[in-house]
Amino acid sequence: MKNDRIPKVSVIVPVYNVAQYLQKCLYSLAEQTLNDIEIIVIDDGSTDGSSSVCDSFADDHRFSIFHKKNGGLSSARNVGMKIARADFIMFVDSDDWVEPEFCEVPYKLAMEYNADIIFFQYRGCRKDSSLFYYNFKETPGILSKERAISFIDNGGSVVVWNKLFRRDIIKNMSFLEGHLYEDNLFTPEAIHRSEVIVYTEKILYNHIVRNDSIMTIRDKQADDDYFRIHTLASERMTEWGYSESAGKYIIKLY
């Protein structure tokens, strides 16, 4: 029987055909130092054995396993957000893995600062298992909305998996389905809705750089989606008053 107690953090893990990486990912979540969490695993119609790996964690009361028809990354995340019960939500890509304090450090910072978003650092892992580190040129502490928007545009990473979000600021949001680069629209809006944003230099996430991943395979859809999402994000940033960052988005686009 699952624990009926409301968790402190909900972690959403969309899964699609990543069997060779998935066990390491889910084990890293099972080893979290913050015990009062729920891990929502959304199997998005996998065909490679990932479904069985997901089910092997079903006996752990912190894990909730759901299987659905394939609808894409955004669809799986949106389903997870509807299921999530905690006041704070985090995201993990199922071919990556996290540090033991992945949940605990940002949760404690959110409590300390009454924050809506916590940014944290991550490292990359190449195919040969060598690690490399991203140099985020930002001072730890509270960021203004303007600074946070500029931060994600200048190497601080627009992805959702190196952040903790307060549920209340994203509960009426969703990832744009049927398109790539969905984080480039979601994260700026979440920042705009926030009041307190905090950045820590703590490295809590490990991102595998794959040559066969969605984000590294360039095709017409990827190019079209890149143009569409960045144009829309730039338009919204201008509406919200972040004209400088909106201009940088357009420059990057071209």
Coordinates of C-alpha atoms in Angstrom, one line a residue:
M1 CA 0.0 0.0 0.0
K2 CA 1.3 3.5 -0.9
N3 CA 1.9 6.0 1.8
D4 CA -1.1 8.4 2.1
R5 CA 1.0 11.1 3.7
I6 CA 1.5 14.2 1.6
P7 CA 5.1 14.2 0.4
K8 CA 7.4 17.2 0.6
V9 CA 8.7 16.9 -3.0
S10 CA 7.2 15.2 -6.1
V11 CA 9.7 14.0 -8.7
I12 CA 8.4 13.4 -12.2
V13 CA 10.3 11.0 -14.4
P14 CA 9.1 10.5 -18.0
V15 CA 10.3 7.3 -19.6
Y16 CA 10.6 6.2 -23.2
N17 CA 13.0 3.5 -24.5
V18 CA 15.9 4.2 -22.2
A19 CA 16.3 0.7 -20.7
Q20 CA 20.1 0.8 -20.6
Y21 CA 20.1 4.0 -18.5
L22 CA 16.9 3.7 -16.5
Q23 CA 17.9 1.5 -13.6
K24 CA 20.7 3.8 -12.7
C25 CA 18.4 6.8 -12.8
L26 CA 15.7 5.2 -10.6
Y27 CA 18.2 3.8 -8.1
S28 CA 19.7 7.3 -7.7
L29 CA 16.2 8.5 -6.8
A30 CA 15.6 5.6 -4.4
E31 CA 18.8 6.7 -2.5
Q32 CA 17.6 10.2 -1.8
T33 CA 18.5 11.6 1.6
L34 CA 15.1 13.3 1.8
N35 CA 12.8 10.4 2.5
D36 CA 9.4 12.1 2.4
I37 CA 9.2 12.3 -1.4
E38 CA 7.1 10.7 -4.2
I39 CA 8.7 9.6 -7.5
I40 CA 6.1 9.6 -10.3
V41 CA 7.4 7.4 -13.2
I42 CA 5.4 7.9 -16.4
D43 CA 6.2 5.1 -18.9
D44 CA 5.3 6.8 -22.2
G45 CA 4.6 3.6 -24.3
S46 CA 8.2 2.2 -24.2
T47 CA 8.9 -0.9 -26.4
D48 CA 12.5 -1.8 -25.3
G49 CA 12.0 -3.3 -21.8
S50 CA 11.9 0.1 -20.0
S51 CA 8.4 -0.8 -18.8
S52 CA 9.7 -3.8 -16.8
V53 CA 12.5 -1.8 -15.2
C54 CA 9.8 0.7 -14.1
D55 CA 7.7 -2.0 -12.6
S56 CA 10.6 -3.4 -10.7
F57 CA 10.5 -0.3 -8.4
A58 CA 6.8 -0.6 -7.7
D59 CA 7.3 -2.2 -4.3
D60 CA 9.0 1.0 -3.0
H61 CA 6.1 3.0 -1.5
R62 CA 7.7 6.2 -2.8
F63 CA 7.4 5.1 -6.4
S64 CA 4.2 5.4 -8.4
I65 CA 4.4 3.8 -11.8
F66 CA 2.1 4.7 -14.6
H67 CA 2.0 3.3 -18.2
K68 CA 0.4 5.3 -21.0
K69 CA 0.2 5.4 -24.8
N70 CA 3.1 7.2 -26.4
G71 CA 2.5 10.9 -26.5
G72 CA 6.0 12.5 -26.2
L73 CA 8.0 14.0 -23.4
S74 CA 5.7 17.0 -22.8
S75 CA 2.7 14.7 -22.6
A76 CA 4.3 12.5 -20.0
R77 CA 5.4 15.5 -17.9
N78 CA 1.9 17.0 -18.1
V79 CA 0.4 13.7 -16.8
G80 CA 2.9 13.7 -14.0
M81 CA 2.1 17.2 -13.0
K82 CA -1.6 16.3 -12.7
I83 CA -0.7 13.4 -10.4
A84 CA 1.8 15.2 -8.2
R85 CA 0.7 15.9 -4.6
A86 CA 3.6 17.7 -3.1
D87 CA 4.0 21.5 -2.7
F88 CA 7.3 21.3 -4.7
I89 CA 7.9 19.6 -8.0
M90 CA 11.1 18.5 -9.7
F91 CA 11.8 16.8 -13.0
V92 CA 14.3 14.1 -14.0
D93 CA 15.1 12.8 -17.5
S94 CA 15.2 9.0 -17.4
D95 CA 18.6 8.6 -19.0
D96 CA 20.3 10.9 -16.4
W97 CA 21.0 10.3 -12.7
V98 CA 21.0 12.5 -9.6
E99 CA 23.0 13.0 -6.5
P100 CA 21.7 11.8 -3.1
E101 CA 20.8 15.3 -2.0
F102 CA 19.0 16.2 -5.2
C103 CA 15.7 16.7 -3.4
E104 CA 17.0 17.7 0.1
V105 CA 19.2 20.6 -0.8
P106 CA 16.7 22.6 -2.9
Y107 CA 13.8 21.7 -0.6
K108 CA 15.7 23.1 2.4
L109 CA 16.6 26.3 0.5
A110 CA 13.0 26.7 -0.6
M111 CA 12.0 26.5 3.1
E112 CA 14.7 28.9 4.2
Y113 CA 14.0 31.6 1.7
N114 CA 10.3 30.9 1.1
A115 CA 11.3 30.5 -2.6
D116 CA 9.3 29.7 -5.6
I117 CA 12.2 28.3 -7.8
I118 CA 15.6 26.9 -6.8
F119 CA 18.3 26.7 -9.5
F120 CA 21.2 24.4 -8.9
Q121 CA 24.3 23.3 -10.9
Y122 CA 24.8 20.0 -12.8
R123 CA 27.6 18.2 -14.6
G124 CA 27.7 16.5 -18.0
C125 CA 28.8 13.0 -18.8
R126 CA 30.1 12.0 -22.2
K127 CA 29.8 8.6 -23.9
D128 CA 33.2 7.7 -22.7
S129 CA 32.1 8.3 -19.1
S130 CA 34.2 11.4 -18.7
L131 CA 32.6 14.2 -16.7
F132 CA 32.7 17.9 -17.6
Y133 CA 31.4 20.9 -15.6
Y134 CA 29.3 23.8 -16.6
N135 CA 30.6 27.2 -15.5
F136 CA 27.6 29.2 -14.3
K137 CA 28.8 32.7 -13.9
E138 CA 26.3 33.7 -11.2
T139 CA 26.6 34.5 -7.5
P140 CA 24.7 32.2 -5.3
G141 CA 21.7 33.6 -3.5
I142 CA 18.5 35.4 -4.4
L143 CA 18.0 36.3 -8.1
S144 CA 15.6 39.0 -9.4
K145 CA 13.2 37.9 -12.1
E146 CA 15.2 39.9 -14.6
R147 CA 18.5 38.4 -13.5
A148 CA 17.0 34.9 -13.6
I149 CA 15.7 35.3 -17.1
S150 CA 19.1 36.7 -18.1
F151 CA 20.8 33.8 -16.3
I152 CA 19.0 31.1 -18.3
D153 CA 19.9 32.9 -21.5
N154 CA 23.6 33.2 -20.6
G155 CA 24.6 29.6 -19.7
G156 CA 22.5 29.1 -16.6
S157 CA 20.4 26.5 -18.5
V158 CA 16.7 26.8 -19.4
V159 CA 16.0 23.1 -18.8
V160 CA 13.6 22.1 -16.0
W161 CA 15.7 19.3 -14.5
N162 CA 18.1 21.5 -12.7
K163 CA 15.4 23.3 -10.7
L164 CA 12.8 22.9 -8.0
F165 CA 9.5 24.6 -8.6
R166 CA 6.8 25.5 -6.1
R167 CA 3.6 23.8 -7.2
D168 CA 1.5 26.9 -6.9
I169 CA 3.4 28.8 -9.6
I170 CA 3.2 26.0 -12.2
K171 CA -0.1 24.3 -11.4
N172 CA -1.9 26.1 -14.2
M173 CA 0.9 25.7 -16.6
S174 CA 1.7 22.8 -19.0
F175 CA 4.4 21.8 -21.4
L176 CA 3.6 22.4 -25.1
E177 CA 2.9 19.0 -26.5
G178 CA 4.0 17.8 -29.9
H179 CA 7.1 20.1 -30.0
L180 CA 10.8 19.9 -29.0
Y181 CA 12.5 22.6 -26.9
E182 CA 9.5 22.8 -24.6
D183 CA 11.6 23.9 -21.6
N184 CA 12.5 27.1 -23.5
L185 CA 8.9 28.2 -23.1
F186 CA 8.1 26.7 -19.7
T187 CA 11.0 28.0 -17.7
P188 CA 10.7 31.7 -18.6
E189 CA 7.0 31.6 -17.7
A190 CA 7.7 29.9 -14.4
I191 CA 10.3 32.6 -13.6
H192 CA 7.8 35.3 -14.5
R193 CA 5.2 33.9 -12.2
S194 CA 7.7 33.6 -9.3
E195 CA 8.4 36.1 -6.5
V196 CA 11.6 34.5 -4.9
I197 CA 14.2 32.7 -7.0
V198 CA 17.4 31.3 -5.4
Y199 CA 20.5 29.9 -7.0
T200 CA 23.0 27.4 -5.4
E201 CA 26.3 26.2 -6.7
K202 CA 25.7 22.7 -5.4
I203 CA 26.0 20.1 -8.1
L204 CA 23.0 17.8 -7.8
Y205 CA 22.3 16.5 -11.3
N206 CA 24.2 14.4 -13.8
H207 CA 23.2 14.8 -17.5
I208 CA 24.2 12.2 -20.1
V209 CA 25.1 13.7 -23.4
R210 CA 23.9 11.2 -26.0
N211 CA 24.4 11.4 -29.7
D212 CA 21.1 9.7 -30.3
S213 CA 19.0 11.9 -28.0
I214 CA 16.1 14.1 -29.1
M215 CA 18.2 17.2 -28.5
T216 CA 21.2 16.1 -30.5
I217 CA 19.5 14.8 -33.6
R218 CA 18.9 17.7 -36.0
D219 CA 16.1 17.4 -38.6
K220 CA 13.5 19.6 -40.1
Q221 CA 11.1 19.1 -37.1
A222 CA 13.8 20.1 -34.7
D223 CA 14.7 23.2 -36.7
D224 CA 11.1 24.2 -37.1
D225 CA 10.4 23.6 -33.4
Y226 CA 13.5 25.6 -32.4
F227 CA 12.3 28.6 -34.5
R228 CA 8.7 28.3 -33.3
I229 CA 9.4 27.9 -29.6
H230 CA 12.1 30.6 -29.4
T231 CA 10.0 33.1 -31.4
L232 CA 7.1 32.5 -29.1
A233 CA 9.3 32.7 -26.0
S234 CA 10.7 36.0 -27.2
E235 CA 7.2 37.4 -27.8
R236 CA 6.1 36.5 -24.3
M237 CA 9.3 37.9 -22.7
T238 CA 8.6 41.2 -24.5
E239 CA 5.1 41.2 -23.2
W240 CA 6.3 40.6 -19.7
G241 CA 8.9 43.4 -19.9
Y242 CA 12.1 41.5 -20.4
S243 CA 12.9 43.1 -23.7
E244 CA 16.7 42.7 -23.4
S245 CA 16.5 38.9 -22.9
A246 CA 13.8 38.7 -25.6
G247 CA 16.3 40.4 -28.0
K248 CA 19.0 37.9 -27.1
Y249 CA 16.6 35.0 -27.8
I250 CA 16.0 36.4 -31.3
I251 CA 19.8 36.9 -31.9
K252 CA 20.4 33.3 -30.7
L253 CA 17.6 32.1 -33.0
Y254 CA 19.2 33.5 -36.1

